[in-house]
Coordinates of C-alpha atoms in Angstrom, one line a residue:
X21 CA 7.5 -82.4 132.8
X22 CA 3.9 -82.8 133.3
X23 CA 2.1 -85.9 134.8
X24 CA -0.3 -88.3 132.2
X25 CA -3.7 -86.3 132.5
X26 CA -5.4 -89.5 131.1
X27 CA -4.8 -93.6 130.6
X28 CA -5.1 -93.7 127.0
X29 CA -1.9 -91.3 126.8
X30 CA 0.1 -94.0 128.1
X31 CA -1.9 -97.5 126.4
X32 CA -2.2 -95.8 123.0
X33 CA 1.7 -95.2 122.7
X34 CA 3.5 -96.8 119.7
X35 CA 7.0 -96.4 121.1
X36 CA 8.6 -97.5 124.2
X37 CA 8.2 -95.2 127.0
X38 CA 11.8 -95.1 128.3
X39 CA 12.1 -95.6 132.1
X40 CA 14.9 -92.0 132.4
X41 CA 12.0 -90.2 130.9
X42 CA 9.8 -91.5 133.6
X43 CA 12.1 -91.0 136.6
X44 CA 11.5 -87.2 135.6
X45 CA 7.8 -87.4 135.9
X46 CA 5.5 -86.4 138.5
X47 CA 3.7 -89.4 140.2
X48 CA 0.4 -89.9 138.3
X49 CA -3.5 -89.8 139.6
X50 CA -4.6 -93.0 141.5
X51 CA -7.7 -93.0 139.3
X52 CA -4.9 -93.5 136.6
X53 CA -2.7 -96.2 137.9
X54 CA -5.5 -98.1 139.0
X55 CA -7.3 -98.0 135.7
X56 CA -3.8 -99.3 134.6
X57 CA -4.2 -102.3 136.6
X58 CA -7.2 -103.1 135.3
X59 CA -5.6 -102.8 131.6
X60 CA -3.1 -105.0 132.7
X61 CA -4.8 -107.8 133.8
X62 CA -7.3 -107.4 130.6
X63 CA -4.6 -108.2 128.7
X64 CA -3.5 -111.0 130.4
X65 CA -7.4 -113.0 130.6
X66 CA -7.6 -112.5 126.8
X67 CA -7.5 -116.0 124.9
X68 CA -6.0 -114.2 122.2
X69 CA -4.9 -110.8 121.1
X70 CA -4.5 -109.4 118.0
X71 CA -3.3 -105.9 118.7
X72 CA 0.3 -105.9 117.0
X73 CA 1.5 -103.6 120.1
X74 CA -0.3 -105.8 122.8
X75 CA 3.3 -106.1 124.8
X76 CA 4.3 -102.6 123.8
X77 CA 1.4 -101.3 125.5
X78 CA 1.7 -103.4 128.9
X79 CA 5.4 -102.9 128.9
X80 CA 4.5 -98.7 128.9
X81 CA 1.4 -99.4 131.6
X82 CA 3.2 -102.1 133.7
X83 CA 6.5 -99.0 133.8
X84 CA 3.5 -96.1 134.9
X85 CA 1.7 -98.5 137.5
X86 CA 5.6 -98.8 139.0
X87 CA 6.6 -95.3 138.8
X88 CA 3.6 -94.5 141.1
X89 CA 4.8 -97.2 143.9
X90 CA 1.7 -99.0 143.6
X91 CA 1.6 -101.3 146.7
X92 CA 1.3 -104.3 144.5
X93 CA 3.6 -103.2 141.1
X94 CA 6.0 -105.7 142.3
X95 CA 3.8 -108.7 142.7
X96 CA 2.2 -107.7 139.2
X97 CA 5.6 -107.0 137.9
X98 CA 6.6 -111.0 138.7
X99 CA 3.2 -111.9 137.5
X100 CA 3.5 -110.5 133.9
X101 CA 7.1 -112.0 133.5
X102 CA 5.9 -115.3 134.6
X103 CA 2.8 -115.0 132.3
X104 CA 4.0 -113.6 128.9
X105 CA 7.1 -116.7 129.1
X106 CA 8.6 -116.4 126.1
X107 CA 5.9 -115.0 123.9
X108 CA 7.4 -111.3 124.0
X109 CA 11.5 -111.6 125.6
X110 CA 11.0 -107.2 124.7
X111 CA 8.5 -107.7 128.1
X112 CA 10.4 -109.8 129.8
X113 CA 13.2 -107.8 129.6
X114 CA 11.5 -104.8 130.7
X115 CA 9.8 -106.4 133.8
X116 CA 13.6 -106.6 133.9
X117 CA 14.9 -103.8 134.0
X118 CA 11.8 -102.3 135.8
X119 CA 12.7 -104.4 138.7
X120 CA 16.7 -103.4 138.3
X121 CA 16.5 -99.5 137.9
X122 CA 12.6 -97.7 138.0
X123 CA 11.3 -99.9 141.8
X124 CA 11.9 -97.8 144.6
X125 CA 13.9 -99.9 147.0
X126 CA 12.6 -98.1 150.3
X127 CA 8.8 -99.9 148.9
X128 CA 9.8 -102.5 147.2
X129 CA 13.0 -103.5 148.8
X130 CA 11.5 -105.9 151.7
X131 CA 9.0 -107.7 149.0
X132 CA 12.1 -108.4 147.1
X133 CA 14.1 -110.3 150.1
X134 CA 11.0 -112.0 150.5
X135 CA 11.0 -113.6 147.3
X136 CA 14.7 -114.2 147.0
X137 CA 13.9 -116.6 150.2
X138 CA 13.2 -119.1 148.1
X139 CA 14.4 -118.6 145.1
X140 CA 18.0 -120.5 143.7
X141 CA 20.7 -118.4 142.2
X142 CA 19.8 -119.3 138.5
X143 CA 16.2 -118.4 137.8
X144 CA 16.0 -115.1 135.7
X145 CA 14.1 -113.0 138.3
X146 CA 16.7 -113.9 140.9
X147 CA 19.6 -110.8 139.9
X148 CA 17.3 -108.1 139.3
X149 CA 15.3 -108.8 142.7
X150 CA 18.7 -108.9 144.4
X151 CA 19.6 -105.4 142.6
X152 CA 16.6 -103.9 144.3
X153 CA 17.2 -105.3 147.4
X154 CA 20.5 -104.2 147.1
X155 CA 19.6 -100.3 146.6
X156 CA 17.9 -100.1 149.7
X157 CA 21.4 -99.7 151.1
X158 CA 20.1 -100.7 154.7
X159 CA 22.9 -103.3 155.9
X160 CA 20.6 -106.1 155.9
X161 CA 22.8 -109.0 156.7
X162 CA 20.5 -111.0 154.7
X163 CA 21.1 -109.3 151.8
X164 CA 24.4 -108.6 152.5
X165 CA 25.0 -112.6 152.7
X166 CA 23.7 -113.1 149.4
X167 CA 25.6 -110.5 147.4
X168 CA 29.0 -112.2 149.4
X169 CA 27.8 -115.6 148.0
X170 CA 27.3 -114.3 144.8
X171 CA 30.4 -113.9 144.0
X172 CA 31.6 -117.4 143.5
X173 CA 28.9 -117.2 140.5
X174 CA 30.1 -114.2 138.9
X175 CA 32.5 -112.0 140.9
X176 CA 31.9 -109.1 138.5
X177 CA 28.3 -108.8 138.9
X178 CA 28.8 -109.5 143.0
X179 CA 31.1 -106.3 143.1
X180 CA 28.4 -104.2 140.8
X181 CA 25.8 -105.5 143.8
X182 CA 28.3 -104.3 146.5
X183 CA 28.5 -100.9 144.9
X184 CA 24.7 -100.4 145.0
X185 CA 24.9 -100.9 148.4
X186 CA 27.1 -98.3 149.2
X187 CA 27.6 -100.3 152.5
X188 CA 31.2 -100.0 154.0
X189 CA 30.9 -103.9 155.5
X190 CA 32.0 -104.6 151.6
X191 CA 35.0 -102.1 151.5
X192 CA 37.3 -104.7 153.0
X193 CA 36.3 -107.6 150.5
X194 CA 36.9 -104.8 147.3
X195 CA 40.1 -103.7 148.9
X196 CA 41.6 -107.5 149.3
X197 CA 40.5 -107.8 146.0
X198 CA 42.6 -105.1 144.6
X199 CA 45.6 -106.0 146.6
X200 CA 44.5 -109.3 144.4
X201 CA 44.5 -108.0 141.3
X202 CA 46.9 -104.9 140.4
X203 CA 49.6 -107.3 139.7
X204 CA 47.9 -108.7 136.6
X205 CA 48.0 -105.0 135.7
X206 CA 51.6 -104.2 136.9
X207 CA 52.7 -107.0 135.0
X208 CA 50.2 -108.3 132.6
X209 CA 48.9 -104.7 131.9
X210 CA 45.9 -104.3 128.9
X211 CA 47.1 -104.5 125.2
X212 CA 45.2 -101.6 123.0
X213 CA 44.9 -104.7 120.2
X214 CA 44.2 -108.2 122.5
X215 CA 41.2 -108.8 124.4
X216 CA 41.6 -108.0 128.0
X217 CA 41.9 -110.6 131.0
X218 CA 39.1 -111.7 133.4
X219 CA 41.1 -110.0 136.1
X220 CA 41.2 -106.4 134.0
X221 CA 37.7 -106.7 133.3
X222 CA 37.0 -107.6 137.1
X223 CA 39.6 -104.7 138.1
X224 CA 37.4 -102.1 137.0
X225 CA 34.2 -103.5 138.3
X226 CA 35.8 -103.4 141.8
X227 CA 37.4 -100.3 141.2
X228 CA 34.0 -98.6 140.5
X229 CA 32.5 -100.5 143.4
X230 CA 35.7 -99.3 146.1
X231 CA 34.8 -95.4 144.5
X232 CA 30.9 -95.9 145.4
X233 CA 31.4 -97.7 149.0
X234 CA 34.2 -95.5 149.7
X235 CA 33.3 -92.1 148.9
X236 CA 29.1 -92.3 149.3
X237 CA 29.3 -90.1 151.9
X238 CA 32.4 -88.0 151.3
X239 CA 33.4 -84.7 148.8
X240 CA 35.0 -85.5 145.7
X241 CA 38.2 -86.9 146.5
X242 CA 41.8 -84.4 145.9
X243 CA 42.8 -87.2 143.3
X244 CA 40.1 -86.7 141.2
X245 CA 40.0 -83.6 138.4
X246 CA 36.5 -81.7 139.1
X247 CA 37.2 -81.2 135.7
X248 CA 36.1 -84.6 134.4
X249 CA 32.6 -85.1 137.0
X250 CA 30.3 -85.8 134.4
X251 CA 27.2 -84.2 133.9
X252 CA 24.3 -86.2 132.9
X253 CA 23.0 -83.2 130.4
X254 CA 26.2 -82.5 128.5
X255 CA 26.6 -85.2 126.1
X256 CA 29.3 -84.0 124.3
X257 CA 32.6 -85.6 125.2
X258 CA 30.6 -87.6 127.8
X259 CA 32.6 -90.8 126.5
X260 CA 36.4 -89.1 126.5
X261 CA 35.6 -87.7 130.0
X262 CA 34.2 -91.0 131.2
X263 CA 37.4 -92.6 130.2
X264 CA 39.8 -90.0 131.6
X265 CA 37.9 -90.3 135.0
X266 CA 38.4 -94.0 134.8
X267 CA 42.4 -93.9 134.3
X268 CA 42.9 -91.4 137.0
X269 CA 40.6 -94.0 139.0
X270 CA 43.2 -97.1 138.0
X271 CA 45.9 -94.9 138.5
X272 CA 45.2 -93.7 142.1
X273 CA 44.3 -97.1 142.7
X274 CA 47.0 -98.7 141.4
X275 CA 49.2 -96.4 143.7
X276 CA 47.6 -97.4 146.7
X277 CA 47.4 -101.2 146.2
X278 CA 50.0 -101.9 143.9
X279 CA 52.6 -99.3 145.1
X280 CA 54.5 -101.8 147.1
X281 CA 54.9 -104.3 143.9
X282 CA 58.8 -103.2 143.7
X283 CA 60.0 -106.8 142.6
X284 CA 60.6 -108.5 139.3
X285 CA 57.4 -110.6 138.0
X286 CA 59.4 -114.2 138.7
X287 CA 60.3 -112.9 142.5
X288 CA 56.9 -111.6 143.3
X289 CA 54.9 -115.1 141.6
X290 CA 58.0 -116.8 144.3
X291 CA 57.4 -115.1 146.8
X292 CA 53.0 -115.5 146.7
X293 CA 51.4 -117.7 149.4
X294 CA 48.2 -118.0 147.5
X295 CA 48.2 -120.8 145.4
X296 CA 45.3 -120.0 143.6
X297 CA 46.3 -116.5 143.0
X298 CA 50.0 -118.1 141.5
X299 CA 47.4 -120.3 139.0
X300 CA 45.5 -117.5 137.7
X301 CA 48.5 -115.2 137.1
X302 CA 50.6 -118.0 135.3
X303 CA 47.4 -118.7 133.3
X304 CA 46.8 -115.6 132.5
X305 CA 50.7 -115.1 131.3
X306 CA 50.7 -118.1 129.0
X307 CA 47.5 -117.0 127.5
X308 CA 49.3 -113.6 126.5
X309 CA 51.9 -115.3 125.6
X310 CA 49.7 -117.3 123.3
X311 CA 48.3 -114.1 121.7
X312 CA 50.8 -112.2 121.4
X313 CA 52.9 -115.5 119.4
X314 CA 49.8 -116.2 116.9
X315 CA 50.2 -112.8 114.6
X316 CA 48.5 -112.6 111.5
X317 CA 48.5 -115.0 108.8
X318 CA 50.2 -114.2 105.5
X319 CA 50.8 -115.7 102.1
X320 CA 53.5 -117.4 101.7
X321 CA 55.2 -116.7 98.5
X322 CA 56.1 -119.5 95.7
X323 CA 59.4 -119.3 93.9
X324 CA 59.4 -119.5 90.1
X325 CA 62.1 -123.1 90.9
X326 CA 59.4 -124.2 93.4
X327 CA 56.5 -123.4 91.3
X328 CA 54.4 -126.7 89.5
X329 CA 53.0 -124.4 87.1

């Protein structure tokens, strides 16, 4: 694809300019980026603007001005979320995702660990800053400490962060957590028609995770059909493959850490030390149990003898 020959190619857009489509771009001119800049912070000293595509058209400059790993994109990045608040969440949410996906993490990566010094667990900007610190995939134990006590607040999310990492001081942590969690599938495995359990939902984040950290410097594993490797520019059956890929994931998983589950649901749940662990699986059972017992509702017929009519 060919690079922006000129500014107004990128702040006369009408349409988003997707951050994929970018990624495949050459690194625009300097002249370019910093005119950018200078759009940017226009935009942002106007009392008022009238322009119906105002936030359209920073969202598609603020995403160039990153591409090109402008020294400051971050710190303008934080800047316009911080400034637009809640006038436009479709910029918010694309200083967002700039931060999560488009940021290189070799340049940005040591800005973002800066900020996350002092910044608490709930404030928006917090994940996505921790993402990009996260891709830099340097074992930094600060980061690493973070993405360990993030999982108290959301234990999906923490193994996501321990897969973009790709560090093998997480494999352990993914691996107990397995061990964890395959009876809840053994036992408590998905129903096609109920909503799955916390713990299936959590399975596959972990599983994903254990396959990055495991295998990012390794050949495809035996295990896995080359057959269903998906290929980011053949769409069709991309969803069928992805799920095939995911099964014979569970199922190699389930082989390794669930293997040795050779004992009746009652004398494993006796047998468990971890009290916790007993909790979650006898809550998760009765809540089943609960579904499974509440079938559909039908009408209950009215004999003639019964009817008042």
């Amino acid at each position: 694809m060919k690079a922006f020959a000129d500014t107004s190619e990128i702040t006369d857009l009408t349409n988003d300019l997707p951050i994929y489509l970018l990624q495949r771009m050459p690194l625009p001119d300097t002249k370019i980026v910093n005119e950018l800049i200078l759009f940017i912070e226009h935009r942002m000293s106007l009392a008022e603007d009238n322009d119906l595509y105002w936030d359209l058209r920073m969202s598609n400059a603020l995403s160039v001005v990153c591409h090109a790993r402008h020294p400051e994109a971050l710190a303008i990045s934080l800047e316009v979320f911080n400034w637009v608040d809640d006038a436009s969440p479709f910029l918010q949410h694309k200083v967002l995702r700039l931060l999560e996906t488009l940021l290189d993490a070799e340049t940005y990566a040591p800005q973002a660990r800066r900020w996350l010094k002092g910044m608490k667990t709930d404030q928006d900007l917090y994940l996505p800053l921790l993402m990009l610190a996260a891709r830099l995939r340097d074992h930094d134990e600060f980061t690493r400490s973070l993405i360990l006590a993030f999982w108290d607040e959301d234990a999906a999310v923490s193994a996501r962060l321990m897969g973009l990492t790709q560090d093998a001081f997480f494999l352990e942590h993914l691996e107990t957590t397995l061990a964890e969690l395959a009876p809840f599938l053994r036992y408590l495995p998905p129903h096609e028609v109920l909503p799955p359990l916390p713990q299936h939902e959590l399975w596959s984040e972990v599983a994903e995770s254990w396959f990055a950290v495991s295998h990012a410097e390794k050949l495809t594993p035996p295990w896995l059909d080359p057959a269903l490797l998906i290929q980011p520019q053949d769409v069709i059956g991309y969803n069928e493959r992805a799920q095939e890929w995911q099964e014979q994931l569970d199922a190699h998983l389930m082989e390794r850490f669930g293997g040795t589950i050779n004992t009746t649901e009652d004398q494993w749940l006796k047998s468990l030390a971890n009290v916790e662990l007993r909790e979650q699986f006898i809550e998760a059972r009765q809540y089943y149990q609960d579904l499974t017992k509440t079938g559909p509702k039908r009408l209950r017929l009215v004999t003639p003898e019964n009817s008042s009519i």
